[in-house]
Amino acid sequence: MTPIETDYLVIGAGAIGMAFVDTLLTDTDAQIVMVDRHHRPGGHWNEAYPFVRLHQPAAAYGVNSLELGHGGKDTLGLNAGMYSLSSGAELLAYFDQVMQQRFLPSGRVRFLPMSQVVGAYEVESLLTGARQAVTVRRKVVDGTHSRMQVPSTTPPRYTVAPGVRCVPLNDLARLSRPQAGYVVVGAGKTGMDACLWLLEQGVDPDQIRWVMPRDPWVLDRANVQSGDEFFMNTWG
């Protein structure tokens, strides 16, 4: 295959990689190749559970060139009265919009989904195994350096006894019959989301057991809002 030449080779089309490329398009005239193992941009949001939402206002997330969300407040639910928290579906649509309406039409970005970078440097298709050499004039940028992991793609780091049904959070929304009880392992955002979602669905609190390896560090969401009316909460 014909070798590719580019200024920047960006590995990963998640939030970090997308924000970096967005800034390159604004501040430079660089040519960019983006490579991602997923079939579309969005990084780990492609594997997230169906009821996931940001834990911060939409205005604090995304790329500089396009505001995420509608700028309004939620009127229902636990976040009522505060700025909206984008859903996983909204985030995937947002990153796809950035790719389709800004990156690719620029003529300076080439996106290679369902691919990975091997060696120094080749792009390998996960579907065909075909490889294409890449000559990088300036920099290779690894947008996956943080190695974000989610339960749906990471096996449990503990032993599960025979006969125990242990599923990632994604499968909660697919249950088709009542369960005798629910055990949530982990006290991070995902664990909190699991407990809150079960309660919102009407599950009796006595049916939920929460295994907390350690206490989480939690900020009051009212203190990290983006509107002027929350100024005293945030800075006062």
One Martini backbone bead per residue (centre of mass of N, CA, C, O) as a GRO file, in nm:
protein
  236
    1MET     BB    1   0.100   0.033   0.015
    2THR     BB    2   0.076   0.358   0.033
    3PRO     BB    3   0.235   0.580   0.189
    4ILE     BB    4   0.217   0.796   0.466
    5GLU     BB    5   0.202   1.152   0.508
    6THR     BB    6   0.274   1.349   0.810
    7ASP     BB    7   0.287   1.551   1.087
    8TYR     BB    8   0.055   1.396   1.255
    9LEU     BB    9   0.023   1.119   1.483
   10VAL     BB   10  -0.289   1.011   1.615
   11ILE     BB   11  -0.370   0.823   1.898
   12GLY     BB   12  -0.683   0.850   1.910
   13ALA     BB   13  -1.058   0.947   1.930
   14GLY     BB   14  -1.093   1.089   2.182
   15ALA     BB   15  -1.101   1.359   2.375
   16ILE     BB   16  -0.798   1.418   2.354
   17GLY     BB   17  -0.749   1.385   2.049
   18MET     BB   18  -0.971   1.583   1.955
   19ALA     BB   19  -0.870   1.839   2.101
   20PHE     BB   20  -0.592   1.849   1.969
   21VAL     BB   21  -0.681   1.864   1.671
   22ASP     BB   22  -0.856   2.114   1.695
   23THR     BB   23  -0.614   2.300   1.766
   24LEU     BB   24  -0.444   2.249   1.515
   25LEU     BB   25  -0.651   2.366   1.313
   26THR     BB   26  -0.644   2.656   1.439
   27ASP     BB   27  -0.303   2.705   1.486
   28THR     BB   28  -0.244   2.542   1.217
   29ASP     BB   29  -0.122   2.363   0.899
   30ALA     BB   30  -0.153   2.074   0.964
   31GLN     BB   31  -0.116   1.735   0.915
   32ILE     BB   32  -0.349   1.456   0.992
   33VAL     BB   33  -0.346   1.138   1.167
   34MET     BB   34  -0.607   0.916   1.270
   35VAL     BB   35  -0.615   0.646   1.516
   36ASP     BB   36  -0.861   0.376   1.572
   37ARG     BB   37  -1.025   0.091   1.711
   38HIS     BB   38  -1.272   0.215   1.644
   39HIS     BB   39  -1.555   0.306   1.430
   40ARG     BB   40  -1.547   0.571   1.608
   41PRO     BB   41  -1.558   0.834   1.772
   42GLY     BB   42  -1.509   0.850   2.159
   43GLY     BB   43  -1.383   0.614   2.275
   44HIS     BB   44  -1.501   0.488   2.576
   45TRP     BB   45  -1.800   0.562   2.497
   46ASN     BB   46  -1.845   0.299   2.323
   47GLU     BB   47  -1.851   0.115   2.618
   48ALA     BB   48  -2.065   0.235   2.769
   49TYR     BB   49  -2.323   0.267   2.954
   50PRO     BB   50  -2.652   0.362   2.872
   51PHE     BB   51  -2.673   0.569   3.151
   52VAL     BB   52  -2.456   0.756   3.098
   53ARG     BB   53  -2.293   1.049   3.241
   54LEU     BB   54  -2.183   1.321   3.312
   55HIS     BB   55  -2.023   1.487   3.608
   56GLN     BB   56  -2.048   1.746   3.430
   57PRO     BB   57  -2.087   2.001   3.259
   58ALA     BB   58  -2.089   2.027   2.922
   59ALA     BB   59  -1.906   2.293   2.902
   60ALA     BB   60  -1.642   2.118   3.024
   61TYR     BB   61  -1.659   1.966   2.743
   62GLY     BB   62  -1.458   1.895   2.473
   63VAL     BB   63  -1.419   2.123   2.218
   64ASN     BB   64  -1.350   2.449   2.122
   65SER     BB   65  -1.531   2.476   1.843
   66LEU     BB   66  -1.767   2.308   2.011
   67GLU     BB   67  -2.041   2.302   2.181
   68LEU     BB   68  -2.173   2.123   2.439
   69GLY     BB   69  -2.482   2.126   2.409
   70HIS     BB   70  -2.754   2.370   2.505
   71GLY     BB   71  -2.711   2.534   2.793
   72GLY     BB   72  -2.897   2.399   2.983
   73LYS     BB   73  -3.125   2.277   3.220
   74ASP     BB   74  -3.235   2.064   3.439
   75THR     BB   75  -3.581   1.958   3.546
   76LEU     BB   76  -3.499   1.663   3.616
   77GLY     BB   77  -3.397   1.492   3.868
   78LEU     BB   78  -3.088   1.503   4.035
   79ASN     BB   79  -3.006   1.769   3.832
   80ALA     BB   80  -3.196   1.975   3.907
   81GLY     BB   81  -3.097   2.317   3.831
   82MET     BB   82  -2.868   2.214   3.651
   83TYR     BB   83  -2.649   2.158   3.429
   84SER     BB   84  -2.620   1.956   3.185
   85LEU     BB   85  -2.575   1.598   3.130
   86SER     BB   86  -2.435   1.422   2.913
   87SER     BB   87  -2.475   1.160   2.725
   88GLY     BB   88  -2.338   0.906   2.558
   89ALA     BB   89  -2.493   0.957   2.294
   90GLU     BB   90  -2.424   1.261   2.276
   91LEU     BB   91  -2.115   1.226   2.263
   92LEU     BB   92  -2.098   1.058   2.004
   93ALA     BB   93  -2.242   1.266   1.825
   94TYR     BB   94  -2.043   1.496   1.873
   95PHE     BB   95  -1.779   1.364   1.768
   96ASP     BB   96  -1.894   1.302   1.489
   97GLN     BB   97  -1.947   1.595   1.411
   98VAL     BB   98  -1.657   1.694   1.427
   99MET     BB   99  -1.549   1.500   1.214
  100GLN     BB  100  -1.763   1.554   0.971
  101GLN     BB  101  -1.769   1.898   0.995
  102ARG     BB  102  -1.442   1.954   1.042
  103PHE     BB  103  -1.207   1.763   0.991
  104LEU     BB  104  -1.258   1.638   0.703
  105PRO     BB  105  -1.330   1.911   0.543
  106SER     BB  106  -1.037   2.036   0.573
  107GLY     BB  107  -0.815   1.821   0.441
  108ARG     BB  108  -0.611   1.752   0.714
  109VAL     BB  109  -0.779   1.492   0.788
  110ARG     BB  110  -0.718   1.146   0.872
  111PHE     BB  111  -0.935   0.866   0.924
  112LEU     BB  112  -0.854   0.545   1.102
  113PRO     BB  113  -1.048   0.305   1.162
  114MET     BB  114  -1.004  -0.003   1.276
  115SER     BB  115  -0.710   0.065   1.405
  116GLN     BB  116  -0.344   0.033   1.440
  117VAL     BB  117  -0.034   0.094   1.590
  118VAL     BB  118   0.279  -0.027   1.462
  119GLY     BB  119   0.559   0.036   1.547
  120ALA     BB  120   0.784   0.252   1.323
  121TYR     BB  121   0.523   0.323   1.130
  122GLU     BB  122   0.208   0.140   1.144
  123VAL     BB  123  -0.104   0.067   0.991
  124GLU     BB  124  -0.352  -0.159   1.121
  125SER     BB  125  -0.600  -0.358   1.031
  126LEU     BB  126  -0.856  -0.527   1.211
  127LEU     BB  127  -0.992  -0.672   0.948
  128THR     BB  128  -0.726  -0.745   0.741
  129GLY     BB  129  -0.408  -0.670   0.831
  130ALA     BB  130  -0.328  -0.438   0.686
  131ARG     BB  131  -0.043  -0.234   0.594
  132GLN     BB  132   0.074   0.113   0.663
  133ALA     BB  133   0.294   0.342   0.617
  134VAL     BB  134   0.438   0.611   0.831
  135THR     BB  135   0.531   0.949   0.788
  136VAL     BB  136   0.673   1.164   1.038
  137ARG     BB  137   0.752   1.504   1.066
  138ARG     BB  138   0.694   1.563   1.389
  139LYS     BB  139   0.451   1.384   1.555
  140VAL     BB  140   0.368   1.155   1.811
  141VAL     BB  141   0.035   1.108   1.952
  142ASP     BB  142  -0.089   0.973   2.262
  143GLY     BB  143  -0.436   0.957   2.343
  144THR     BB  144  -0.399   0.664   2.525
  145HIS     BB  145  -0.209   0.693   2.779
  146SER     BB  146  -0.427   0.652   3.019
  147ARG     BB  147  -0.581   0.387   2.981
  148MET     BB  148  -0.881   0.356   2.960
  149GLN     BB  149  -1.117   0.184   3.172
  150VAL     BB  150  -1.386  -0.054   3.147
  151PRO     BB  151  -1.590  -0.309   3.245
  152SER     BB  152  -1.666  -0.417   2.947
  153THR     BB  153  -1.322  -0.457   2.892
  154THR     BB  154  -1.275  -0.558   3.202
  155PRO     BB  155  -1.189  -0.778   3.409
  156PRO     BB  156  -1.199  -0.888   3.704
  157ARG     BB  157  -0.984  -0.836   4.011
  158TYR     BB  158  -1.141  -1.103   4.097
  159THR     BB  159  -1.294  -1.368   4.238
  160VAL     BB  160  -1.547  -1.580   4.104
  161ALA     BB  161  -1.782  -1.771   4.196
  162PRO     BB  162  -1.949  -2.031   4.133
  163GLY     BB  163  -2.271  -1.917   4.010
  164VAL     BB  164  -2.195  -1.626   3.978
  165ARG     BB  165  -2.329  -1.329   3.859
  166CYS     BB  166  -2.104  -1.135   3.654
  167VAL     BB  167  -2.148  -0.797   3.547
  168PRO     BB  168  -2.158  -0.538   3.371
  169LEU     BB  169  -2.328  -0.245   3.370
  170ASN     BB  170  -2.457  -0.276   3.085
  171ASP     BB  171  -2.657  -0.525   3.179
  172LEU     BB  172  -2.874  -0.394   3.356
  173ALA     BB  173  -3.058  -0.281   3.108
  174ARG     BB  174  -3.110  -0.610   3.016
  175LEU     BB  175  -3.295  -0.701   3.213
  176SER     BB  176  -3.591  -0.947   3.240
  177ARG     BB  177  -3.564  -1.006   3.558
  178PRO     BB  178  -3.573  -1.052   3.870
  179GLN     BB  179  -3.369  -1.010   4.156
  180ALA     BB  180  -3.256  -1.087   4.470
  181GLY     BB  181  -2.991  -0.908   4.413
  182TYR     BB  182  -2.732  -0.645   4.460
  183VAL     BB  183  -2.379  -0.610   4.373
  184VAL     BB  184  -2.158  -0.341   4.419
  185VAL     BB  185  -1.837  -0.282   4.274
  186GLY     BB  186  -1.737   0.011   4.375
  187ALA     BB  187  -1.668   0.388   4.443
  188GLY     BB  188  -1.709   0.525   4.192
  189LYS     BB  189  -1.887   0.649   3.943
  190THR     BB  190  -1.997   0.375   3.850
  191GLY     BB  191  -2.102   0.278   4.125
  192MET     BB  192  -2.292   0.515   4.173
  193ASP     BB  193  -2.462   0.478   3.919
  194ALA     BB  194  -2.570   0.200   3.992
  195CYS     BB  195  -2.721   0.276   4.252
  196LEU     BB  196  -2.897   0.507   4.139
  197TRP     BB  197  -3.036   0.348   3.915
  198LEU     BB  198  -3.172   0.136   4.091
  199LEU     BB  199  -3.336   0.339   4.259
  200GLU     BB  200  -3.485   0.472   4.013
  201GLN     BB  201  -3.621   0.176   3.945
  202GLY     BB  202  -3.721   0.068   4.250
  203VAL     BB  203  -3.515  -0.053   4.420
  204ASP     BB  204  -3.453  -0.187   4.707
  205PRO     BB  205  -3.209  -0.101   4.925
  206ASP     BB  206  -3.196  -0.395   5.063
  207GLN     BB  207  -3.091  -0.521   4.770
  208ILE     BB  208  -2.828  -0.351   4.821
  209ARG     BB  209  -2.474  -0.395   4.776
  210TRP     BB  210  -2.179  -0.205   4.879
  211VAL     BB  211  -1.852  -0.215   4.761
  212MET     BB  212  -1.591  -0.025   4.940
  213PRO     BB  213  -1.258   0.005   4.920
  214ARG     BB  214  -1.305   0.326   4.921
  215ASP     BB  215  -1.328   0.648   4.962
  216PRO     BB  216  -1.448   0.904   4.796
  217TRP     BB  217  -1.392   1.199   4.608
  218VAL     BB  218  -1.631   1.461   4.652
  219LEU     BB  219  -1.810   1.698   4.466
  220ASP     BB  220  -2.011   1.958   4.457
  221ARG     BB  221  -2.189   2.039   4.179
  222ALA     BB  222  -2.267   2.337   4.264
  223ASN     BB  223  -1.937   2.413   4.255
  224VAL     BB  224  -1.920   2.333   3.911
  225GLN     BB  225  -2.051   2.559   3.760
  226SER     BB  226  -2.096   2.787   3.466
  227GLY     BB  227  -2.274   2.999   3.584
  228ASP     BB  228  -2.324   3.305   3.730
  229GLU     BB  229  -2.527   3.201   3.959
  230PHE     BB  230  -2.262   3.015   4.073
  231PHE     BB  231  -2.025   3.190   4.175
  232MET     BB  232  -2.031   3.159   4.489
  233ASN     BB  233  -1.998   2.853   4.492
  234THR     BB  234  -1.720   2.849   4.332
  235TRP     BB  235  -1.565   3.141   4.455
  236GLY     BB  236  -1.675   3.227   4.756
   0.00000   0.00000   0.00000
